[in-house]
PDB file of C-alpha atoms in Angstrom:
ATOM      1  CA  MET A  53     -44.222  26.168  60.746  1.00  0.00           C
ATOM      2  CA  ASN A  54     -45.706  27.769  63.841  1.00  0.00           C
ATOM      3  CA  LEU A  55     -42.748  28.782  66.010  1.00  0.00           C
ATOM      4  CA  ALA A  56     -44.813  29.525  69.112  1.00  0.00           C
ATOM      5  CA  TYR A  57     -44.026  27.184  71.971  1.00  0.00           C
ATOM      6  CA  SER A  58     -44.159  29.270  75.161  1.00  0.00           C
ATOM      7  CA  HIS A  59     -47.793  28.259  75.723  1.00  0.00           C
ATOM      8  CA  LEU A  60     -46.577  24.649  76.043  1.00  0.00           C
ATOM      9  CA  ILE A  61     -44.234  25.484  78.937  1.00  0.00           C
ATOM     10  CA  PRO A  62     -45.968  25.343  82.332  1.00  0.00           C
ATOM     11  CA  ASP A  63     -46.553  28.716  83.984  1.00  0.00           C
ATOM     12  CA  ASN A  64     -46.451  27.170  87.458  1.00  0.00           C
ATOM     13  CA  PHE A  65     -42.751  26.272  87.269  1.00  0.00           C
ATOM     14  CA  PRO A  66     -40.281  28.893  88.557  1.00  0.00           C
ATOM     15  CA  ASP A  67     -38.115  30.689  86.004  1.00  0.00           C
ATOM     16  CA  ASN A  68     -34.989  29.070  87.475  1.00  0.00           C
ATOM     17  CA  SER A  69     -36.284  25.518  86.930  1.00  0.00           C
ATOM     18  CA  ARG A  70     -33.565  23.380  85.365  1.00  0.00           C
ATOM     19  CA  VAL A  71     -33.907  22.451  81.711  1.00  0.00           C
ATOM     20  CA  TRP A  72     -32.323  19.796  79.521  1.00  0.00           C
ATOM     21  CA  ILE A  73     -32.891  19.667  75.765  1.00  0.00           C
ATOM     22  CA  TYR A  74     -32.176  16.607  73.660  1.00  0.00           C
ATOM     23  CA  GLN A  75     -32.298  17.017  69.891  1.00  0.00           C
ATOM     24  CA  SER A  76     -33.198  14.065  67.717  1.00  0.00           C
ATOM     25  CA  ASN A  77     -31.418  13.522  64.426  1.00  0.00           C
ATOM     26  CA  ARG A  78     -34.828  13.226  62.776  1.00  0.00           C
ATOM     27  CA  LEU A  79     -38.475  14.063  63.267  1.00  0.00           C
ATOM     28  CA  PHE A  80     -40.562  11.577  65.188  1.00  0.00           C
ATOM     29  CA  THR A  81     -43.655  10.255  63.425  1.00  0.00           C
ATOM     30  CA  ILE A  82     -46.999  10.945  65.077  1.00  0.00           C
ATOM     31  CA  GLY A  83     -47.218   7.345  66.267  1.00  0.00           C
ATOM     32  CA  GLU A  84     -43.704   7.518  67.702  1.00  0.00           C
ATOM     33  CA  ALA A  85     -44.462  10.853  69.383  1.00  0.00           C
ATOM     34  CA  LEU A  86     -47.511   9.354  71.092  1.00  0.00           C
ATOM     35  CA  GLU A  87     -45.490   6.395  72.319  1.00  0.00           C
ATOM     36  CA  LEU A  88     -42.667   8.700  73.419  1.00  0.00           C
ATOM     37  CA  GLU A  89     -45.214  10.755  75.372  1.00  0.00           C
ATOM     38  CA  GLU A  90     -46.265   7.622  77.259  1.00  0.00           C
ATOM     39  CA  MET A  91     -42.632   6.847  78.083  1.00  0.00           C
ATOM     40  CA  LEU A  92     -42.083  10.420  79.207  1.00  0.00           C
ATOM     41  CA  ASN A  93     -45.187  10.512  81.394  1.00  0.00           C
ATOM     42  CA  GLY A  94     -44.211   7.215  83.012  1.00  0.00           C
ATOM     43  CA  PHE A  95     -40.743   8.547  83.750  1.00  0.00           C
ATOM     44  CA  LEU A  96     -42.030  11.836  85.185  1.00  0.00           C
ATOM     45  CA  ALA A  97     -44.450   9.975  87.457  1.00  0.00           C
ATOM     46  CA  ARG A  98     -41.562   8.103  89.094  1.00  0.00           C
ATOM     47  CA  TRP A  99     -38.699  10.652  88.781  1.00  0.00           C
ATOM     48  CA  ASN A 100     -37.103  11.144  92.160  1.00  0.00           C
ATOM     49  CA  ALA A 101     -33.947  12.339  93.859  1.00  0.00           C
ATOM     50  CA  HIS A 102     -32.830  10.545  97.024  1.00  0.00           C
ATOM     51  CA  GLY A 103     -36.298   9.070  97.458  1.00  0.00           C
ATOM     52  CA  THR A 104     -38.142  12.374  97.053  1.00  0.00           C
ATOM     53  CA  ALA A 105     -40.323  13.006  94.006  1.00  0.00           C
ATOM     54  CA  VAL A 106     -39.014  15.492  91.474  1.00  0.00           C
ATOM     55  CA  ARG A 107     -41.634  17.865  90.138  1.00  0.00           C
ATOM     56  CA  GLY A 108     -40.928  17.517  86.462  1.00  0.00           C
ATOM     57  CA  TYR A 109     -42.217  18.433  83.050  1.00  0.00           C
ATOM     58  CA  GLY A 110     -41.422  16.943  79.688  1.00  0.00           C
ATOM     59  CA  ASN A 111     -42.547  17.484  76.143  1.00  0.00           C
ATOM     60  CA  LEU A 112     -41.539  16.826  72.555  1.00  0.00           C
ATOM     61  CA  LEU A 113     -41.385  20.191  70.810  1.00  0.00           C
ATOM     62  CA  PHE A 114     -41.446  20.629  67.043  1.00  0.00           C
ATOM     63  CA  GLY A 115     -41.469  16.832  66.725  1.00  0.00           C
ATOM     64  CA  GLN A 116     -37.724  16.695  67.304  1.00  0.00           C
ATOM     65  CA  PHE A 117     -36.682  18.304  70.613  1.00  0.00           C
ATOM     66  CA  LEU A 118     -37.217  16.505  73.909  1.00  0.00           C
ATOM     67  CA  VAL A 119     -37.433  19.076  76.699  1.00  0.00           C
ATOM     68  CA  LEU A 120     -37.154  18.004  80.336  1.00  0.00           C
ATOM     69  CA  MET A 121     -37.620  20.471  83.177  1.00  0.00           C
ATOM     70  CA  ALA A 122     -37.296  20.100  86.945  1.00  0.00           C
ATOM     71  CA  ASP A 123     -38.601  22.461  89.598  1.00  0.00           C
ATOM     72  CA  GLU A 124     -35.813  22.368  92.162  1.00  0.00           C
ATOM     73  CA  THR A 125     -37.473  24.534  94.799  1.00  0.00           C
ATOM     74  CA  GLU A 126     -38.393  21.425  96.807  1.00  0.00           C
ATOM     75  CA  THR A 127     -36.104  18.713  95.453  1.00  0.00           C
ATOM     76  CA  GLN A 128     -32.639  19.236  93.966  1.00  0.00           C
ATOM     77  CA  VAL A 129     -31.900  17.095  90.929  1.00  0.00           C
ATOM     78  CA  SER A 130     -28.592  15.364  91.593  1.00  0.00           C
ATOM     79  CA  GLY A 131     -26.390  12.685  90.047  1.00  0.00           C
ATOM     80  CA  CYS A 132     -28.707   9.693  90.327  1.00  0.00           C
ATOM     81  CA  SER A 133     -31.832  11.573  89.279  1.00  0.00           C
ATOM     82  CA  THR A 134     -29.972  13.122  86.337  1.00  0.00           C
ATOM     83  CA  ASP A 135     -28.653   9.672  85.408  1.00  0.00           C
ATOM     84  CA  SER A 136     -32.213   8.329  85.390  1.00  0.00           C
ATOM     85  CA  SER A 137     -33.260  11.024  82.904  1.00  0.00           C
ATOM     86  CA  VAL A 138     -30.289  10.131  80.701  1.00  0.00           C
ATOM     87  CA  GLN A 139     -31.379   6.481  80.864  1.00  0.00           C
ATOM     88  CA  LEU A 140     -34.825   7.570  79.637  1.00  0.00           C
ATOM     89  CA  VAL A 141     -33.268   9.364  76.668  1.00  0.00           C
ATOM     90  CA  LYS A 142     -31.108   6.320  75.886  1.00  0.00           C
ATOM     91  CA  ALA A 143     -34.227   4.135  75.993  1.00  0.00           C
ATOM     92  CA  ILE A 144     -35.912   6.540  73.550  1.00  0.00           C
ATOM     93  CA  GLU A 145     -32.880   6.326  71.267  1.00  0.00           C
ATOM     94  CA  GLN A 146     -32.971   2.553  71.288  1.00  0.00           C
ATOM     95  CA  ARG A 147     -36.744   2.239  70.922  1.00  0.00           C
ATOM     96  CA  PHE A 148     -37.012   4.645  67.976  1.00  0.00           C
ATOM     97  CA  GLN A 149     -33.564   4.224  66.389  1.00  0.00           C
ATOM     98  CA  VAL A 150     -32.686   7.920  66.748  1.00  0.00           C
ATOM     99  CA  ASN A 151     -29.643   9.774  68.021  1.00  0.00           C
ATOM    100  CA  MET A 152     -30.362  12.243  70.827  1.00  0.00           C
ATOM    101  CA  PHE A 153     -26.791  12.918  71.998  1.00  0.00           C
ATOM    102  CA  ASP A 154     -24.965  13.984  68.819  1.00  0.00           C
ATOM    103  CA  ARG A 155     -23.891  17.570  69.548  1.00  0.00           C
ATOM    104  CA  GLN A 156     -22.207  17.774  66.132  1.00  0.00           C
ATOM    105  CA  TYR A 157     -25.593  18.477  64.535  1.00  0.00           C
ATOM    106  CA  LEU A 158     -27.075  21.930  64.842  1.00  0.00           C
ATOM    107  CA  GLY A 159     -30.767  22.767  64.510  1.00  0.00           C
ATOM    108  CA  PHE A 160     -32.018  25.729  62.484  1.00  0.00           C
ATOM    109  CA  VAL A 161     -35.299  27.046  61.139  1.00  0.00           C
ATOM    110  CA  ILE A 162     -34.835  27.285  57.380  1.00  0.00           C
ATOM    111  CA  LYS A 163     -37.719  28.149  55.066  1.00  0.00           C
ATOM    112  CA  GLY A 164     -40.200  27.443  57.841  1.00  0.00           C
ATOM    113  CA  ARG A 165     -38.852  23.989  58.645  1.00  0.00           C
ATOM    114  CA  THR A 166     -36.571  22.526  61.273  1.00  0.00           C
ATOM    115  CA  GLU A 167     -33.343  21.487  59.582  1.00  0.00           C
ATOM    116  CA  MET A 168     -30.347  19.688  61.067  1.00  0.00           C
ATOM    117  CA  LEU A 169     -26.918  20.588  59.799  1.00  0.00           C
ATOM    118  CA  PRO A 170     -23.636  18.902  60.653  1.00  0.00           C
ATOM    119  CA  LEU A 171     -21.238  21.345  62.288  1.00  0.00           C
ATOM    120  CA  SER A 172     -18.690  20.395  59.626  1.00  0.00           C
ATOM    121  CA  GLN A 173     -20.973  21.880  56.930  1.00  0.00           C
ATOM    122  CA  LEU A 174     -21.730  25.151  58.722  1.00  0.00           C
ATOM    123  CA  SER A 175     -19.053  27.189  56.932  1.00  0.00           C
ATOM    124  CA  TYR A 176     -20.341  26.006  53.554  1.00  0.00           C
ATOM    125  CA  ALA A 177     -23.926  26.865  54.524  1.00  0.00           C
ATOM    126  CA  LEU A 178     -22.868  30.357  55.611  1.00  0.00           C
ATOM    127  CA  GLU A 179     -20.712  31.009  52.544  1.00  0.00           C
ATOM    128  CA  ASN A 180     -23.571  30.025  50.253  1.00  0.00           C
ATOM    129  CA  GLY A 181     -26.265  31.951  52.100  1.00  0.00           C
ATOM    130  CA  PHE A 182     -28.244  28.941  53.304  1.00  0.00           C
ATOM    131  CA  ILE A 183     -27.709  30.245  56.826  1.00  0.00           C
ATOM    132  CA  THR A 184     -27.335  33.921  57.676  1.00  0.00           C
ATOM    133  CA  GLY A 185     -26.913  35.842  60.894  1.00  0.00           C
ATOM    134  CA  ASP A 186     -30.712  36.159  61.051  1.00  0.00           C
ATOM    135  CA  THR A 187     -31.413  32.426  60.649  1.00  0.00           C
ATOM    136  CA  LEU A 188     -33.025  31.031  63.792  1.00  0.00           C
ATOM    137  CA  TYR A 189     -30.826  28.601  65.694  1.00  0.00           C
ATOM    138  CA  PHE A 190     -31.954  26.141  68.372  1.00  0.00           C
ATOM    139  CA  ASN A 191     -29.684  26.941  71.293  1.00  0.00           C
ATOM    140  CA  ASN A 192     -29.956  23.629  73.139  1.00  0.00           C
ATOM    141  CA  LEU A 193     -27.484  24.861  75.756  1.00  0.00           C
ATOM    142  CA  VAL A 194     -30.173  26.754  77.681  1.00  0.00           C
ATOM    143  CA  GLN A 195     -30.278  25.648  81.310  1.00  0.00           C
ATOM    144  CA  THR A 196     -33.365  27.252  82.867  1.00  0.00           C
ATOM    145  CA  LYS A 197     -37.021  27.791  82.082  1.00  0.00           C
ATOM    146  CA  SER A 198     -36.351  31.514  81.664  1.00  0.00           C
ATOM    147  CA  GLU A 199     -33.613  30.808  79.105  1.00  0.00           C
ATOM    148  CA  LEU A 200     -35.841  28.266  77.354  1.00  0.00           C
ATOM    149  CA  LEU A 201     -38.470  30.952  76.863  1.00  0.00           C
ATOM    150  CA  THR A 202     -36.085  33.734  75.803  1.00  0.00           C
ATOM    151  CA  ARG A 203     -32.857  32.181  74.456  1.00  0.00           C
ATOM    152  CA  TRP A 204     -33.727  28.829  72.902  1.00  0.00           C
ATOM    153  CA  MET A 205     -34.628  29.976  69.382  1.00  0.00           C
ATOM    154  CA  ILE A 206     -32.314  32.847  68.588  1.00  0.00           C
ATOM    155  CA  PRO A 207     -30.718  34.346  65.491  1.00  0.00           C
ATOM    156  CA  VAL A 208     -27.326  32.835  64.677  1.00  0.00           C
ATOM    157  CA  LYS A 209     -25.768  36.284  65.185  1.00  0.00           C
ATOM    158  CA  ASP A 210     -26.892  36.193  68.850  1.00  0.00           C
ATOM    159  CA  SER A 211     -25.601  32.671  69.540  1.00  0.00           C
ATOM    160  CA  TRP A 212     -22.260  31.107  70.404  1.00  0.00           C
ATOM    161  CA  LEU A 213     -21.818  30.424  66.683  1.00  0.00           C
ATOM    162  CA  LYS A 214     -20.919  34.043  65.951  1.00  0.00           C
ATOM    163  CA  ASN A 215     -17.665  33.626  67.889  1.00  0.00           C
ATOM    164  CA  LYS A 216     -16.789  30.419  66.085  1.00  0.00           C
ATOM    165  CA  LEU A 217     -17.363  31.803  62.625  1.00  0.00           C
ATOM    166  CA  PRO A 218     -15.147  34.713  61.612  1.00  0.00           C
ATOM    167  CA  ARG A 219     -16.836  35.007  58.215  1.00  0.00           C
ATOM    168  CA  LEU A 220     -20.187  35.538  59.877  1.00  0.00           C
ATOM    169  CA  GLN A 221     -18.652  38.138  62.165  1.00  0.00           C
ATOM    170  CA  GLU A 222     -17.036  39.881  59.176  1.00  0.00           C
ATOM    171  CA  ARG A 223     -20.404  39.974  57.381  1.00  0.00           C
ATOM    172  CA  GLN A 224     -22.092  41.479  60.439  1.00  0.00           C
ATOM    173  CA  ASP A 225     -19.347  44.062  60.878  1.00  0.00           C
ATOM    174  CA  ALA A 226     -19.703  45.093  57.226  1.00  0.00           C
ATOM    175  CA  MET A 227     -23.457  45.684  57.629  1.00  0.00           C
TER     176      MET A 227
END
């Protein structure tokens, strides 16, 4: 799995551009990804806030992560424009029978593949060495382009998970 993605993020968007990441519970097929791209492009062409066009970007990364970005230097994304993006994601869910809002599933890179793990199974995965402090975690909580480029795929030990998992912290302290 090629983990490079920064070349897919537009250079001409400011570092403080707002970012939203929606993680699918499964990979999209190539046909679905092409159709999703059409939906995304249609949405971006008409995305606006209070009647003013939002300069936006969207892409499906690693076949499973929908990334939306808005350059707010000219137009601030507010309630209605955010709601319209959520409606797009709900339409994608319905069209492709996927779940894009389940925050109880965490994304990791394991053996070169994107793997989803229920939060309830994280302790088991850590105890059995399936996930370690060095395992890459998809930190979908990033909020800006800068964070997307530097803090989206990070080792578990550098994520919010380290504070939730005392066993992981104990392992790191022992190293």
